[in-house]
Coordinates of N, CA and C in Angstrom, one line a residue:
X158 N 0.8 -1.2 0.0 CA 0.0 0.0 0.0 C 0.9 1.2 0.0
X159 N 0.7 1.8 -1.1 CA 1.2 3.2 -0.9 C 1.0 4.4 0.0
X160 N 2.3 5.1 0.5 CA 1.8 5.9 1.5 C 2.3 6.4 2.8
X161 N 2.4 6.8 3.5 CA 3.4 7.0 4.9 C 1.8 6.1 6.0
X162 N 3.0 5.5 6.7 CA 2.3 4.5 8.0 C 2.8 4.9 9.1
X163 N 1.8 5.0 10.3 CA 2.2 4.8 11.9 C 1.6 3.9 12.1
X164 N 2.0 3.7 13.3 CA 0.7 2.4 14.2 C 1.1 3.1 15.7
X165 N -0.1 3.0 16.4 CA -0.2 3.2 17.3 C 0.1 1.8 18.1
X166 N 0.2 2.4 19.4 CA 1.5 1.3 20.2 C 0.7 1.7 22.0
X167 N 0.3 0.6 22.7 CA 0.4 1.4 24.1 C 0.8 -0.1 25.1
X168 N 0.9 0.0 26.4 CA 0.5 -0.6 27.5 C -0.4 -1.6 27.0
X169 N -1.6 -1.7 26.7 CA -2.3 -3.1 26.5 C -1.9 -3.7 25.3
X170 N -1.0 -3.9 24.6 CA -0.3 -4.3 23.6 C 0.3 -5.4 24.0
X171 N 0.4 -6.8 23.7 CA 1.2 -7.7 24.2 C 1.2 -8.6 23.4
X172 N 1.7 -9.7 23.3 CA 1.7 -10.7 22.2 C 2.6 -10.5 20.8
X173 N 1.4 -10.8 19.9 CA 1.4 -10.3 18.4 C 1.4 -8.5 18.3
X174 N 1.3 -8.1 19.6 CA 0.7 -6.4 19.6 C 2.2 -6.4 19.8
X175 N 3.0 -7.2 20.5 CA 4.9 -6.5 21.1 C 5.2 -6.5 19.5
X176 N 5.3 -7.8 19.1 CA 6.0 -8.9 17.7 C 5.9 -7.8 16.8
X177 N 4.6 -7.3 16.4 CA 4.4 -6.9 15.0 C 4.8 -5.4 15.5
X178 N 4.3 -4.5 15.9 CA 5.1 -3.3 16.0 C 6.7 -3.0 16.0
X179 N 7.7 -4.3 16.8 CA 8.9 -4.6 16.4 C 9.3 -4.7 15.1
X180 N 8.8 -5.9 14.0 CA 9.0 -6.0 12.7 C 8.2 -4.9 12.3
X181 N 7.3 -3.8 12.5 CA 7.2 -2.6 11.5 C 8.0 -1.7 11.7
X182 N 8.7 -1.6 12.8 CA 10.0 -1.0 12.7 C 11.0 -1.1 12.4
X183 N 11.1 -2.0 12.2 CA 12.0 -3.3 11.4 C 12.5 -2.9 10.0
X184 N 11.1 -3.0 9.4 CA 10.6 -3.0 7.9 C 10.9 -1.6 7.9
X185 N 11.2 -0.1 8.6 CA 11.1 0.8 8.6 C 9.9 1.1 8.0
X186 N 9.0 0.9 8.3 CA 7.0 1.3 7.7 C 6.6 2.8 8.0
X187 N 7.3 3.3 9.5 CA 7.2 4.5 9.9 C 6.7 4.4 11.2
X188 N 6.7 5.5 12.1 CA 6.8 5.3 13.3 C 6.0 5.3 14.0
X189 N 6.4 4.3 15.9 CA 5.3 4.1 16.3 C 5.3 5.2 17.3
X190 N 3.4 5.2 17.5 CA 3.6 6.1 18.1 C 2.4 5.9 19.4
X191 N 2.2 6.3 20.5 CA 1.7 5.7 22.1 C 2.8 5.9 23.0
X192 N 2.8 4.5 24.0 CA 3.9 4.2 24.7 C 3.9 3.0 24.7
X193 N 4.8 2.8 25.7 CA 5.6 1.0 25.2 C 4.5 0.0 25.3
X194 N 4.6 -0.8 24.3 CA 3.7 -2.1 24.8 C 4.3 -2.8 25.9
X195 N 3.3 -3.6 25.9 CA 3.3 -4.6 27.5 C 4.7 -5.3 27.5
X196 N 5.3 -6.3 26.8 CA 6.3 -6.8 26.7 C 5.8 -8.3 27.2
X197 N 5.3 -9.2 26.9 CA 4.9 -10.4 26.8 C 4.9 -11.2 25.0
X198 N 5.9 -11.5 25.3 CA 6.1 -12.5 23.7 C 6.6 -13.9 24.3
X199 N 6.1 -14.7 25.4 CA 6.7 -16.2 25.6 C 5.4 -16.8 25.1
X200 N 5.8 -17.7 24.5 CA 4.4 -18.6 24.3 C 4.8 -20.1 25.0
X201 N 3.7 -20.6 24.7 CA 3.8 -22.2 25.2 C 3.2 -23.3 23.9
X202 N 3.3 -24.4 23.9 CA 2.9 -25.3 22.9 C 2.7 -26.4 23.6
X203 N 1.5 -27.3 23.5 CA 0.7 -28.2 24.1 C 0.7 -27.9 25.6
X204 N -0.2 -28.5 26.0 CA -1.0 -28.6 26.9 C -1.4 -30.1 27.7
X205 N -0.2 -30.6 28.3 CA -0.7 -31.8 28.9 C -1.6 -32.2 29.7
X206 N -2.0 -32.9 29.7 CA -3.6 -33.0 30.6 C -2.7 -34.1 32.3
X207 N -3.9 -33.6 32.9 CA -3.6 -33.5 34.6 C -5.0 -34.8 35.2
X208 N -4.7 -36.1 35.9 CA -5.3 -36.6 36.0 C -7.0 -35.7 36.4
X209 N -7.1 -34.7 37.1 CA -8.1 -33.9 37.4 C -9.0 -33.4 36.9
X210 N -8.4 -33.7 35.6 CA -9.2 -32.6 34.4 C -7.7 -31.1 33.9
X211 N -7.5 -31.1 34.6 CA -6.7 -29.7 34.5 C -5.6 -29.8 33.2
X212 N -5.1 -28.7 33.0 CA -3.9 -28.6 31.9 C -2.5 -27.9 32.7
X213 N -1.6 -28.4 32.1 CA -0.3 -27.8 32.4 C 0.3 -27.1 30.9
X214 N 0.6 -25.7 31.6 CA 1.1 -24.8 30.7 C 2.3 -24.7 31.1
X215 N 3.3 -24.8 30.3 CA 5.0 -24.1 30.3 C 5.3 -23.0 29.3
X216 N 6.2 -22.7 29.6 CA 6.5 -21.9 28.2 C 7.4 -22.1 27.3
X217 N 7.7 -21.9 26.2 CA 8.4 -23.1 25.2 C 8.9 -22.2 24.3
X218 N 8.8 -21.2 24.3 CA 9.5 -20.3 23.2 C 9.2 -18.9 23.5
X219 N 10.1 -18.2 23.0 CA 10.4 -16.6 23.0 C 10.5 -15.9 22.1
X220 N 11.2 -14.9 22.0 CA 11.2 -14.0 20.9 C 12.9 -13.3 20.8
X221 N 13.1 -13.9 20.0 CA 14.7 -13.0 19.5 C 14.8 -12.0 18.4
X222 N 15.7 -11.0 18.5 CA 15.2 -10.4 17.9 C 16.8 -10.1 16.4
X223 N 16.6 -9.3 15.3 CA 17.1 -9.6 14.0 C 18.7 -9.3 14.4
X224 N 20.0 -9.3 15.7 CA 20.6 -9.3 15.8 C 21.0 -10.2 16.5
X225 N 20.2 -11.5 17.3 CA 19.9 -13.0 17.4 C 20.2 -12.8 19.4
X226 N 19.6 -11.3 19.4 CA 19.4 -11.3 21.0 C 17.9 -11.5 21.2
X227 N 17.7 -12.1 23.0 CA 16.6 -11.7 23.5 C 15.9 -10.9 23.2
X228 N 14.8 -10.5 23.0 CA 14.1 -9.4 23.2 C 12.8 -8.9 23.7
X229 N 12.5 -8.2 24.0 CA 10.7 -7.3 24.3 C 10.3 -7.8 25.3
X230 N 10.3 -9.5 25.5 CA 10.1 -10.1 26.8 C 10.3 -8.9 28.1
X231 N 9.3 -9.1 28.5 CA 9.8 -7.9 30.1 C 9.8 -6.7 29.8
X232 N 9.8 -6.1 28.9 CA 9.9 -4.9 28.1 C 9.4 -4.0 27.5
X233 N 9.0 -4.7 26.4 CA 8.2 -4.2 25.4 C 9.4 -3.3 24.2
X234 N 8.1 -2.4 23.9 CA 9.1 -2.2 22.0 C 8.0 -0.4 22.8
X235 N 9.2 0.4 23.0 CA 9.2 1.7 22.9 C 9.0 2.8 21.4
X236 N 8.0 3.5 22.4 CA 7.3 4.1 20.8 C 8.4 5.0 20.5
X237 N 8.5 5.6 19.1 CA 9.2 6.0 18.4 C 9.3 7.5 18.9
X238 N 7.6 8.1 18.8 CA 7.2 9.1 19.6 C 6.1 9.1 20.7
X239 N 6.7 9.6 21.9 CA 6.0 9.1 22.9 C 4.5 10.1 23.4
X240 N 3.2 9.5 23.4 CA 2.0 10.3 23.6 C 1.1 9.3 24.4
X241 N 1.2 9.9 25.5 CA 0.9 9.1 26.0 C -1.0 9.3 26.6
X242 N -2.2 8.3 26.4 CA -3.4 8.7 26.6 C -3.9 9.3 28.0
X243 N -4.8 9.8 27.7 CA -5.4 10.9 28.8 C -6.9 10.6 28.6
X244 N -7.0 9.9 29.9 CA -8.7 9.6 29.6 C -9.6 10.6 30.1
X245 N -8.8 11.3 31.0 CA -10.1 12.5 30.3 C -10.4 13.6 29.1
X246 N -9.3 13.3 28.4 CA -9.3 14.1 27.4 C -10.2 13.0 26.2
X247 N -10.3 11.7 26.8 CA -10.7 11.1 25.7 C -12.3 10.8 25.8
X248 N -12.7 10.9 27.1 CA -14.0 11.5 28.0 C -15.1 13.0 26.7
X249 N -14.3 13.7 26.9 CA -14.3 14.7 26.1 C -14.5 14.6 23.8
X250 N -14.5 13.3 23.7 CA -14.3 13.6 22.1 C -12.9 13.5 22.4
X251 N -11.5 13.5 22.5 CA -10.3 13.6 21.7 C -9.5 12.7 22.3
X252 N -8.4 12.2 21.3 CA -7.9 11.8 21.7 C -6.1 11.6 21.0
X253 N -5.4 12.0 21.6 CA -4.1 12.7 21.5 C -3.0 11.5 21.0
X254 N -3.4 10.0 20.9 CA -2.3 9.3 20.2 C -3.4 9.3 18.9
X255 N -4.1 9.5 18.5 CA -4.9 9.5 16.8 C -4.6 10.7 16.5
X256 N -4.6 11.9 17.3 CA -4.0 13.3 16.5 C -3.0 13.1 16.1
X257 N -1.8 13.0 16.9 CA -0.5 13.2 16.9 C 0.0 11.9 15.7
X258 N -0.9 10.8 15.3 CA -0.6 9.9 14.3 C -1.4 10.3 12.9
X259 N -2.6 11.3 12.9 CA -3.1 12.1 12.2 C -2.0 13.2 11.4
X260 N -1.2 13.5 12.5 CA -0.7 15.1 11.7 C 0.5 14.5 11.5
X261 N 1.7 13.0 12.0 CA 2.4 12.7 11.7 C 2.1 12.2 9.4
X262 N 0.9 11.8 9.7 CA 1.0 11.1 8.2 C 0.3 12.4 7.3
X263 N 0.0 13.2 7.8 CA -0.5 14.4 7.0 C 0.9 15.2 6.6
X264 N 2.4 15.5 8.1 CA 3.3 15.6 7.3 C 4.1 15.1 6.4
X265 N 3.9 13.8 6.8 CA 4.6 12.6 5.9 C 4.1 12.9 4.4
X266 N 2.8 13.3 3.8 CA 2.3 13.3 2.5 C 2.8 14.6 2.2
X267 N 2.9 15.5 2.6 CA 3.2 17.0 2.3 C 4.7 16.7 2.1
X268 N 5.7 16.1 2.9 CA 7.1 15.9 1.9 C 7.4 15.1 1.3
X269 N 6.5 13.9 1.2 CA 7.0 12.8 0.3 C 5.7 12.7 -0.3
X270 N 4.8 12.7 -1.4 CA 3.6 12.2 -1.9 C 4.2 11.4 -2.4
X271 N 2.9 10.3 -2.3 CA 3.0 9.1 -3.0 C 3.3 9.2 -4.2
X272 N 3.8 8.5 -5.0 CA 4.1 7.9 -6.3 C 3.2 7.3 -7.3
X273 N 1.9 7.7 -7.9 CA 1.5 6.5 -8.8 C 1.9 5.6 -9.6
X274 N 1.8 4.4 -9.5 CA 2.2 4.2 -11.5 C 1.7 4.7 -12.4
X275 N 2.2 4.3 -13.9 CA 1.4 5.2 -14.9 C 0.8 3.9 -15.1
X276 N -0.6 3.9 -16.0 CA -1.3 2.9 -15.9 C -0.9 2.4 -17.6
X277 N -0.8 1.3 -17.4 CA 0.2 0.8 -19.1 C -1.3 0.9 -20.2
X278 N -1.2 0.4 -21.3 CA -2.3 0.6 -21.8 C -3.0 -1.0 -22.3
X279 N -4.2 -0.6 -22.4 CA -5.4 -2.4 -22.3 C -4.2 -2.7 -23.1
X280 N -4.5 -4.4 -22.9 CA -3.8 -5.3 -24.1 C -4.9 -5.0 -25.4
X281 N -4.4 -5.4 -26.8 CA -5.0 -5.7 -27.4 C -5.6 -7.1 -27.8
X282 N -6.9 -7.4 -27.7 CA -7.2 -9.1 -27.7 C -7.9 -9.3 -28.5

């Protein structure tokens, strides 16, 4: 998709919300913007069963990251630009991480506009 990207990023972010804002930063997509996510990326895989009925969860894998360190676990993935919400401002109609990612991609288009292609012409058939 063509076009300047943020993503907004906060505290209830965790999982695939740590993972994927990491790799859009990654990918350089454009920046994030909130505050840090939660920092929970361990997962677990199966679930043994417990004479009781019950299940046993462990955790079985983590998240390294593209220089083959640990990462985000405990942490999270710090926003690029930090805005952090105000519920009573959002009480009110507004709310100040959608502005502030509003006027980031409004200046993003004002120095870089997209690019169209030119559109080739029908085949002949």
């Amino acid at each position: 998709m063509a076009g300047p990207k943020v993503m907004l990023i906060n505290a209830w972010s965790g999982s695939g919300g740590d993972a994927f804002p990491y790799y859009f930063r990654a990918a350089g997509l454009g920046p994030l913007i909130g505050t840090r996510t939660w920092g929970g990326l361990i997962g677990y895989s199966g679930q043994p069963g417990l004479i009781d009925g019950g299940r046993l969860t462990v955790p079985t894998f983590s998240f390294y990251n593209l220089d083959g360190e640990w990462d985000v676990e405990g942490h999270g993935v710090e926003p690029d630009i930090e805005v952090v919400d105000d519920p009573s401002l959002m009480l009110d109609g507004g709310d100040p991480q959608l502005d502030r990612a509003i006027a980031e991609v409004l200046k993003a288009l004002e120095e870089n506009p997209p690019v169209r292609p030119d559109r080739p012409a029908y085949p002949v058939r």
